[in-house]
Short mmCIF file of C-alpha atoms in Angstrom, two decimals:
data_model
loop_
_atom_site.label_atom_id
_atom_site.label_comp_id
_atom_site.label_asym_id
_atom_site.label_seq_id
_atom_site.Cartn_x
_atom_site.Cartn_y
_atom_site.Cartn_z
CA MET A 1 90.78 87.74 94.35
CA LYS A 2 91.40 84.39 91.37
CA GLN A 3 92.59 80.99 93.29
CA PRO A 4 96.15 81.02 93.76
CA SER A 5 98.30 78.46 92.91
CA PRO A 6 98.71 75.45 96.35
CA ARG A 7 102.31 74.98 97.80
CA GLY A 8 102.05 71.86 98.82
CA ASP A 9 99.28 69.80 101.02
CA ALA A 10 97.86 71.95 103.62
CA SER A 11 97.13 74.92 100.68
CA ALA A 12 96.24 72.12 98.23
CA LEU A 13 93.66 70.80 100.19
CA LEU A 14 92.22 74.50 101.20
CA LEU A 15 91.26 75.87 97.69
CA ALA A 16 89.83 72.09 97.16
CA VAL A 17 87.86 72.87 100.35
CA ILE A 18 86.40 76.14 100.17
CA GLY A 19 86.84 75.71 96.36
CA GLU A 20 83.99 73.26 96.92
CA THR A 21 85.89 70.62 94.68
CA VAL A 22 86.13 67.99 96.95
CA ALA A 23 83.98 64.33 97.00
CA SER A 24 83.67 64.59 100.90
CA GLN A 25 83.23 68.27 102.46
CA GLU A 26 83.28 66.68 106.02
CA GLU A 27 86.41 64.24 105.88
CA SER A 28 88.17 66.70 104.15
CA LEU A 29 87.62 69.49 106.78
CA SER A 30 88.98 66.80 109.16
CA ARG A 31 92.11 65.56 106.64
CA LEU A 32 92.64 69.81 106.49
CA ASP A 33 93.34 69.58 110.95
CA ALA A 34 95.47 66.47 110.37
CA VAL A 35 97.41 67.88 107.22
CA VAL A 36 97.68 71.67 109.01
CA GLU A 37 99.10 69.53 112.51
CA ALA A 38 101.71 67.74 110.21
CA SER A 39 102.84 70.80 108.03
CA LEU A 40 103.17 72.45 111.53
CA ALA A 41 105.50 70.23 113.62
CA ARG A 42 107.77 69.55 110.28
CA THR A 43 108.05 73.04 109.37
CA PRO A 44 112.10 74.77 110.39
CA ASP A 45 110.25 78.36 110.23
CA ILE A 46 107.13 79.29 109.56
CA LEU A 47 107.92 81.93 108.21
CA HIS A 48 109.65 81.54 105.24
CA ASP A 49 106.90 77.99 104.92
CA GLU A 50 105.09 79.11 100.98
CA ASP A 51 102.92 76.37 101.85
CA LEU A 52 101.64 77.19 105.56
CA GLN A 53 101.94 80.97 104.79
CA LEU A 54 99.70 80.64 101.68
CA THR A 55 97.24 78.26 103.49
CA LEU A 56 96.79 81.43 106.56
CA PHE A 57 97.53 84.03 103.45
CA CYS A 58 94.00 82.49 102.31
CA LEU A 59 92.29 81.97 104.89
CA TYR A 60 93.02 85.48 106.09
CA GLU A 61 91.86 86.07 102.48
CA LEU A 62 88.51 84.87 103.55
CA HIS A 63 88.09 88.73 105.21
CA TYR A 64 88.95 90.84 103.20
CA SER A 65 88.25 90.76 99.23
CA GLY A 66 87.70 86.42 99.26
CA ILE A 67 88.72 84.40 97.10
CA ASP A 68 87.05 83.14 93.66
CA GLU A 69 84.74 79.78 93.61
CA ALA A 70 84.73 80.20 97.17
CA GLY A 71 81.85 80.50 98.69
CA ASP A 72 81.07 84.07 101.02
CA ASP A 73 79.76 81.79 104.04
CA TRP A 74 83.79 80.01 104.38
CA GLU A 75 84.51 83.46 106.03
CA TRP A 76 82.85 82.14 109.54
CA ASN A 77 83.22 78.78 109.13
CA PRO A 78 84.22 77.66 112.53
CA HIS A 79 85.73 74.92 111.60
CA LEU A 80 88.35 76.87 109.42
CA LEU A 81 88.64 79.44 112.34
CA GLY A 82 90.28 76.62 113.70
CA VAL A 83 93.00 75.77 111.50
CA ARG A 84 93.73 79.14 111.44
CA GLN A 85 93.91 79.59 114.92
CA ARG A 86 96.05 76.50 115.32
CA ILE A 87 98.86 78.24 111.87
CA GLU A 88 98.31 81.44 113.84
CA ALA A 89 99.58 80.59 117.17
CA ALA A 90 102.94 78.93 115.21
CA PHE A 91 103.24 81.90 113.31
CA GLU A 92 103.24 84.24 116.22
CA ALA A 93 105.85 81.70 118.41
CA GLY A 94 107.57 82.42 115.10
CA VAL A 95 107.16 86.16 115.20
CA ARG A 96 108.03 86.73 118.15
CA ALA A 97 110.95 84.72 118.72
CA ALA A 98 112.24 86.53 116.05
CA THR A 99 111.51 90.34 117.28
CA VAL A 100 113.55 91.96 119.67
CA VAL A 101 111.71 94.16 122.65
CA GLY A 102 114.20 96.31 124.49
CA THR A 103 113.85 98.14 127.19
CA LEU A 104 109.89 99.61 127.90
CA PRO A 105 109.80 103.54 127.87
CA ALA A 106 107.70 104.66 130.94
CA ALA A 107 103.96 104.47 129.49
CA THR A 108 103.49 108.71 128.79
CA SER A 109 102.65 109.48 125.34
CA GLU A 110 106.23 111.36 124.93
CA ALA A 111 107.92 108.39 126.54
CA VAL A 112 106.16 105.91 123.47
CA CYS A 113 106.77 108.45 120.86
CA ALA A 114 110.38 108.90 121.15
CA GLU A 115 111.08 105.42 122.02
CA LEU A 116 108.95 104.42 118.51
CA PHE A 117 111.09 107.33 117.05
CA ARG A 118 114.33 105.84 117.97
CA LEU A 119 113.53 102.29 117.13
CA THR A 120 113.09 102.51 113.87
CA GLY A 121 115.86 104.80 113.53
CA GLU A 122 118.08 101.81 114.03
CA ASP A 123 119.98 100.75 111.09
CA SER A 124 119.64 97.43 110.47
CA GLY A 125 120.65 95.06 107.68
CA PRO A 126 120.29 96.19 104.00
CA SER A 127 118.33 99.26 102.52
CA MET A 128 116.27 98.16 99.87
CA SER A 129 115.68 101.70 98.87
CA ARG A 130 119.03 102.93 98.30
CA PHE A 131 119.80 99.96 95.77
CA VAL A 132 116.76 101.09 93.42
CA ALA A 133 117.37 104.38 93.56
CA LYS A 134 120.72 103.31 92.63
CA SER A 135 121.14 100.40 90.36
CA ALA A 136 118.07 98.55 90.31
CA SER A 137 117.23 97.21 86.87
CA HIS A 138 113.65 98.17 85.18
CA ASP A 139 112.83 93.61 85.45
CA GLN A 140 113.87 94.63 89.38
CA LEU A 141 111.45 97.57 89.79
CA ARG A 142 108.75 95.64 88.75
CA GLU A 143 109.62 93.03 91.05
CA PHE A 144 109.51 95.08 93.57
CA LEU A 145 105.98 96.58 93.04
CA VAL A 146 104.83 92.73 92.92
CA HIS A 147 106.47 92.04 96.10
CA ARG A 148 104.89 95.38 97.49
CA SER A 149 101.62 95.14 95.69
CA VAL A 150 100.08 91.95 97.91
CA SER A 151 99.95 95.12 100.68
CA GLN A 152 100.17 98.28 98.50
CA LEU A 153 96.56 97.11 95.95
CA ARG A 154 94.53 97.00 99.86
CA GLU A 155 96.93 99.81 101.20
CA ALA A 156 95.47 100.78 105.14
CA ASP A 157 93.30 97.52 105.11
CA PRO A 158 94.44 95.47 107.43
CA HIS A 159 94.73 98.72 110.32
CA THR A 160 91.70 99.47 109.50
CA TRP A 161 90.53 96.26 111.28
CA ALA A 162 91.79 98.19 114.87
CA ILE A 163 89.62 101.36 114.73
CA PRO A 164 86.49 100.16 116.79
CA ARG A 165 88.93 98.52 119.14
CA LEU A 166 90.30 102.34 120.17
CA THR A 167 88.84 104.96 121.92
CA GLY A 168 89.26 108.55 122.26
CA ARG A 169 92.65 109.81 121.64
CA ALA A 170 94.28 106.85 120.01
CA LYS A 171 91.09 106.56 117.86
CA ALA A 172 91.15 110.02 116.17
CA ALA A 173 94.35 109.20 115.36
CA LEU A 174 94.26 106.33 113.71
CA VAL A 175 91.23 107.99 111.39
CA GLU A 176 93.03 110.85 110.76
CA ILE A 177 95.97 108.14 109.01
CA GLN A 178 93.60 106.21 107.30
CA ALA A 179 91.58 108.93 105.84
CA ASP A 180 94.85 110.38 104.44
CA GLU A 181 95.41 106.66 103.59
CA TYR A 182 92.17 106.09 101.47
CA GLY A 183 92.06 110.17 99.92
CA ASN A 184 90.03 112.68 102.07
CA GLY A 185 87.16 111.11 99.78
CA LEU A 186 88.98 112.25 96.75
CA LEU A 187 89.36 108.14 94.33
CA PRO A 188 91.86 109.53 92.57
CA ARG A 189 94.16 109.79 96.24
CA MET A 190 93.63 106.55 97.78
CA HIS A 191 96.65 105.33 98.15
CA SER A 192 95.94 102.18 96.50
CA VAL A 193 94.64 104.01 93.77
CA LEU A 194 98.24 105.44 93.37
CA PHE A 195 99.68 101.88 93.31
CA ALA A 196 97.56 100.34 90.86
CA ARG A 197 98.71 103.21 88.52
CA THR A 198 101.96 102.24 89.33
CA MET A 199 101.73 99.51 88.13
CA ARG A 200 99.52 99.90 84.91
CA GLU A 201 102.46 102.29 83.74
CA LEU A 202 104.72 99.80 84.41
CA GLY A 203 102.64 97.44 81.68
CA MET A 204 102.16 94.81 84.93
CA ASP A 205 98.21 93.91 85.90
CA ASP A 206 97.30 95.97 88.47
CA THR A 207 94.09 93.03 89.79
CA TYR A 208 94.57 92.08 93.29
CA GLY A 209 96.43 88.56 93.33
CA ALA A 210 97.35 89.10 90.25
CA TYR A 211 100.63 87.78 90.98
CA LEU A 212 100.33 86.03 94.00
CA ASP A 213 101.96 83.67 92.93
CA ALA A 214 105.30 85.02 92.41
CA ALA A 215 105.35 86.51 96.03
CA PRO A 216 107.14 84.18 98.08
CA ALA A 217 106.51 82.99 102.04
CA ILE A 218 107.93 86.24 103.60
CA THR A 219 106.06 88.44 101.74
CA LEU A 220 103.08 86.80 102.12
CA ALA A 221 104.22 87.03 106.58
CA SER A 222 104.36 90.06 105.55
CA ASN A 223 100.85 90.44 105.17
CA ASN A 224 100.21 87.94 107.16
CA LEU A 225 101.61 89.98 109.89
CA MET A 226 99.06 92.99 109.28
CA SER A 227 96.22 90.45 109.59
CA LEU A 228 97.09 88.61 112.69
CA PHE A 229 97.21 91.82 114.78
CA GLY A 230 94.36 93.59 112.91
CA LEU A 231 92.19 90.66 112.95
CA ASN A 232 92.59 89.55 116.78
CA ARG A 233 91.83 92.02 119.23
CA ARG A 234 94.13 91.27 121.94
CA LEU A 235 96.43 92.26 119.67
CA ARG A 236 95.42 95.74 119.48
CA GLY A 237 98.15 97.30 120.96
CA ALA A 238 100.49 95.23 118.21
CA ILE A 239 98.40 96.66 114.94
CA VAL A 240 99.46 100.65 116.88
CA GLY A 241 102.88 99.57 116.96
CA HIS A 242 102.74 98.05 113.39
CA LEU A 243 101.24 101.26 111.68
CA ALA A 244 103.41 103.39 113.91
CA ALA A 245 106.63 101.94 112.97
CA TYR A 246 105.40 101.54 109.21
CA GLU A 247 104.92 105.44 109.17
CA MET A 248 107.92 105.87 110.82
CA THR A 249 110.16 104.26 108.38
CA SER A 250 108.40 104.94 105.30
CA SER A 251 109.37 108.97 103.95
CA GLN A 252 113.02 109.04 103.23
CA PRO A 253 112.95 104.67 101.61
CA ASN A 254 109.98 106.65 98.97
CA ARG A 255 111.91 108.91 98.29
CA LEU A 256 114.19 107.13 97.28
CA TYR A 257 112.21 104.32 94.95
CA SER A 258 110.90 107.52 93.76
CA ARG A 259 114.33 108.43 92.12
CA GLY A 260 114.71 104.76 91.11
CA PHE A 261 111.59 104.86 89.11
CA THR A 262 112.56 108.97 87.46
CA ARG A 263 115.86 107.11 86.94
CA HIS A 264 114.37 104.65 84.43
CA GLY A 265 112.40 107.54 82.61
CA TYR A 266 108.82 107.06 84.71
CA GLY A 267 106.91 110.38 85.13
CA GLU A 268 104.56 111.24 87.86
CA ASP A 269 101.81 108.64 87.10
CA ALA A 270 104.96 105.90 87.91
CA THR A 271 106.60 108.27 90.96
CA GLY A 272 102.96 109.43 92.47
CA TYR A 273 102.60 106.71 95.38
CA PHE A 274 106.06 106.95 96.13
CA ASP A 275 106.31 111.63 96.34
CA GLU A 276 102.90 111.58 98.15
CA HIS A 277 103.83 109.34 100.57
CA VAL A 278 107.48 111.52 101.50
CA GLU A 279 104.82 114.01 102.52
CA ALA A 280 101.88 111.86 104.24
CA ASP A 281 104.40 109.82 105.99
CA ALA A 282 106.18 113.12 107.55
CA VAL A 283 102.37 113.52 109.12
CA HIS A 284 101.20 110.11 109.99
CA GLU A 285 104.26 109.61 111.74
CA GLN A 286 103.90 112.31 114.16
CA ILE A 287 99.97 111.38 114.95
CA ALA A 288 100.91 107.24 114.85
CA GLY A 289 103.79 108.02 117.38
CA ARG A 290 102.35 111.05 119.36
CA ASP A 291 98.68 110.31 119.14
CA MET A 292 97.63 106.68 118.23
CA ALA A 293 100.32 104.78 119.81
CA GLY A 294 101.15 107.33 123.14
CA GLY A 295 97.11 108.74 123.43
CA LEU A 296 96.64 103.94 123.27
CA VAL A 297 98.95 103.78 125.78
CA GLU A 298 98.12 106.77 128.16
CA SER A 299 94.49 105.18 128.75
CA ASP A 300 95.50 101.21 128.60
CA PRO A 301 98.79 101.57 130.38
CA HIS A 302 99.17 97.80 130.00
CA LEU A 303 99.10 97.58 126.41
CA LEU A 304 102.60 99.58 126.49
CA GLY A 305 104.53 95.74 126.20
CA ASP A 306 102.52 95.15 123.03
CA VAL A 307 102.71 98.76 121.17
CA LEU A 308 106.28 97.87 121.01
CA PHE A 309 106.29 94.15 120.27
CA GLY A 310 103.89 95.54 117.18
CA ALA A 311 106.43 97.82 115.98
CA ALA A 312 109.51 95.82 116.27
CA ALA A 313 107.96 92.95 114.60
CA ALA A 314 107.32 95.37 111.75
CA LEU A 315 111.07 96.44 111.91
CA ALA A 316 112.01 92.65 111.77
CA VAL A 317 110.05 90.34 109.88
CA GLY A 318 110.39 93.45 107.01
CA SER A 319 113.44 93.27 107.83
CA LEU A 320 113.58 89.43 106.85
CA MET A 321 111.40 90.01 103.28
CA THR A 322 114.52 92.64 102.47
CA VAL A 323 116.75 90.24 103.23
CA HIS A 324 115.22 87.52 101.12
CA ILE A 325 115.35 90.21 98.58
CA MET A 326 118.64 91.99 98.32
CA ASP A 327 120.53 88.53 98.71
CA ALA A 328 118.87 87.40 95.38
CA TRP A 329 119.13 90.28 93.53
CA GLU A 330 123.10 90.51 95.02
CA GLU A 331 123.19 87.21 93.07
CA ASP A 332 121.50 88.50 90.32
CA ARG A 333 118.70 85.89 90.16
CA SER A 334 115.03 86.87 90.71
CA SER A 335 113.98 86.98 94.41
CA LEU A 336 110.19 85.55 93.38
CA ARG A 337 109.55 82.16 93.29
CA THR A 338 107.99 82.01 89.37
CA ALA A 339 109.62 84.76 87.36
CA GLY A 340 107.31 83.92 84.22
CA ALA A 341 104.46 84.79 86.54
CA MET A 342 105.29 88.56 85.86
CA ALA A 343 105.90 88.31 82.07
CA SER A 344 103.75 90.24 80.65
CA MET B 1 105.91 131.64 107.41
CA SER B 2 104.11 134.47 109.93
CA ALA B 3 101.93 133.66 112.85
CA ASP B 4 99.16 135.63 110.39
CA ALA B 5 99.50 132.46 107.86
CA LEU B 6 99.53 129.45 110.22
CA ASP B 7 96.40 131.71 111.06
CA GLY B 8 94.69 132.25 107.77
CA VAL B 9 90.94 131.88 109.53
CA GLY B 10 91.00 134.50 112.03
CA GLY B 11 89.37 134.01 115.29
CA GLY B 12 85.79 134.73 115.37
CA ALA B 13 84.22 136.59 113.72
CA ALA B 14 86.70 136.74 110.42
CA PRO B 15 84.94 135.62 107.45
CA VAL B 16 86.38 131.70 106.99
CA PRO B 17 88.00 131.63 103.68
CA ALA B 18 86.60 128.76 101.68
CA HIS B 19 89.36 125.57 101.76
CA PRO B 20 87.95 122.53 100.17
CA LEU B 21 89.88 120.92 102.80
CA ASN B 22 88.39 122.88 105.29
CA SER B 23 85.79 121.89 107.53
CA GLY B 24 83.32 124.30 106.97
CA ASP B 25 82.84 126.58 110.28
CA ALA B 26 86.04 127.36 111.27
CA ALA B 27 87.54 124.85 113.82
CA PRO B 28 90.24 126.24 116.01
CA VAL B 29 94.29 125.56 114.60
CA SER B 30 96.18 123.80 116.93
CA VAL B 31 99.80 123.45 116.21
CA VAL B 32 101.62 120.57 117.79
CA ALA B 33 105.55 121.29 117.84
CA CYS B 34 106.75 117.41 117.68
CA PRO B 35 110.24 116.76 120.27
CA ASP B 36 112.66 117.12 117.65
CA GLY B 37 110.81 117.35 114.17
CA PRO B 38 107.89 119.34 112.68
CA LEU B 39 105.31 121.57 113.28
CA LEU B 40 101.91 119.70 113.13
CA ILE B 41 98.74 122.07 111.87
CA ARG B 42 95.36 121.37 112.90
CA GLY B 43 91.93 122.80 112.24
CA ASP B 44 91.07 124.92 109.34
CA PHE B 45 93.79 127.31 108.23
CA GLN B 46 94.88 128.58 105.22
CA LEU B 47 98.31 128.42 104.26
CA VAL B 48 99.86 130.98 101.98
CA GLY B 49 103.35 132.37 100.62
CA ALA B 50 104.82 136.12 100.93
CA ASP B 51 102.65 137.17 98.81
CA GLY B 52 100.00 135.94 100.33
CA SER B 53 99.07 133.64 97.34
CA GLU B 54 98.38 130.44 98.79
CA LEU B 55 100.26 127.66 98.96
CA PRO B 56 99.87 123.73 97.43
CA ARG B 57 98.12 121.98 99.69
CA THR B 58 96.64 118.29 99.23
CA ARG B 59 96.14 117.37 102.96
CA ARG B 60 93.49 118.24 106.03
CA THR B 61 96.61 118.27 108.75
CA VAL B 62 99.75 119.54 107.68
CA ALA B 63 104.04 119.03 109.56
CA LEU B 64 106.13 122.37 108.22
CA CYS B 65 109.67 121.76 108.73
CA ARG B 66 111.41 123.44 111.30
CA CYS B 67 115.20 121.91 110.92
CA GLY B 68 115.55 123.40 107.35
CA ALA B 69 116.62 120.20 105.83
CA SER B 70 113.42 119.19 103.99
CA VAL B 71 113.28 119.12 100.30
CA LEU B 72 109.33 119.31 100.00
CA LYS B 73 109.68 122.97 102.16
CA PRO B 74 107.44 124.24 103.18
CA TYR B 75 106.55 120.74 104.28
CA CYS B 76 108.39 118.30 106.46
CA ASP B 77 110.10 115.42 104.72
CA GLY B 78 111.23 113.49 107.90
CA SER B 79 115.22 115.24 107.50
CA HIS B 80 115.20 116.34 110.64
CA LYS B 81 116.03 112.52 111.87
CA LEU B 82 118.49 111.90 109.13
CA ILE B 83 120.37 115.35 110.39
CA GLY B 84 120.22 114.75 114.06
CA PHE B 85 118.37 117.86 114.92
CA ARG B 86 117.62 118.64 117.85
CA SER B 87 114.41 121.27 119.26
CA ASP B 88 115.25 121.88 122.49
CA PRO B 89 117.71 124.72 123.15
#
């Protein structure tokens, strides 16, 4: 993706280092340690910290599509991995502090599945989907797509990291879900491709990262959460719980999102993405709860707490993102960092 | 929907209808009765309407509505959760 604009000392220095625009690489990498330590020490809330979330996002991005002007070798640079781990530790602690995991169910597939459905069925906070269905303006639809584009233009990728870490029933279930996410071999049905089509229908740029500068910290945090869970094997239970929670909170909201785009006169080319998810995720949530999450816990009962934590974390961070967007919309202002960034 | 519809490929001797979503050799069909939820159908099957014509289908594994509230029938759209559907008698 193209280089994003820095949001503070840490992201500015990281982008300069990997863009190789610094005089001394060694000196700059050491300075990066100090800058990140100082940022971590003074941030009041890492989930809403623009500079640290962008820095972490860019460090993760080296494992996905890469960053323009940054050489591919940076991906496994030990120094950058160390920086990433320090930010990850603080981020994980912040997420755990924001997440409530209740009493754990029995370590059986049905009990885990039932608890995940109970957890995801609890009403929490404002509903963005109802607002989009009934009231969102055209500009707000575009803002909504900006927030979602960070994850949906590469939909399913962060959860794919989990595939080689699972075995047996849980692995078969995850692959069954992911194959559907990727269109079962049919490119036009790949969910990221359907999302790109929706963006183009609204006259937006469907290049990955085109609107990253407009995405606030909490939107980056919701993406960083998936990469944190997906890229750390010790958190394999959490990435599985995260996916289950995503699938279980998708069908009905997507029906409402579709309605919002229809209300503004858009047809199947724009609503296809959302309509597909109503049907797909009604299938996926069953597979995810029973076979993937339940199957993982039955084969590895000590992961029970991690699975529930991953699900609860997905809901908690998702809820913070919804609050950020709805607070702005209710005050009739943009939920983006730079509203101009999405002008076309 | 009849049981025949679920078991459209027949067992063993019956020829396997060509379907782009089927894997070739007949795979055993399984129907999972999800507690408080839909019927999840996996394997090589054909989903047909009352007149025998094939229903639109875009994925290998499907979830069929059994609460009656889906707007995508015969497929599930998750509505069972909103109406508090219980599968236990």
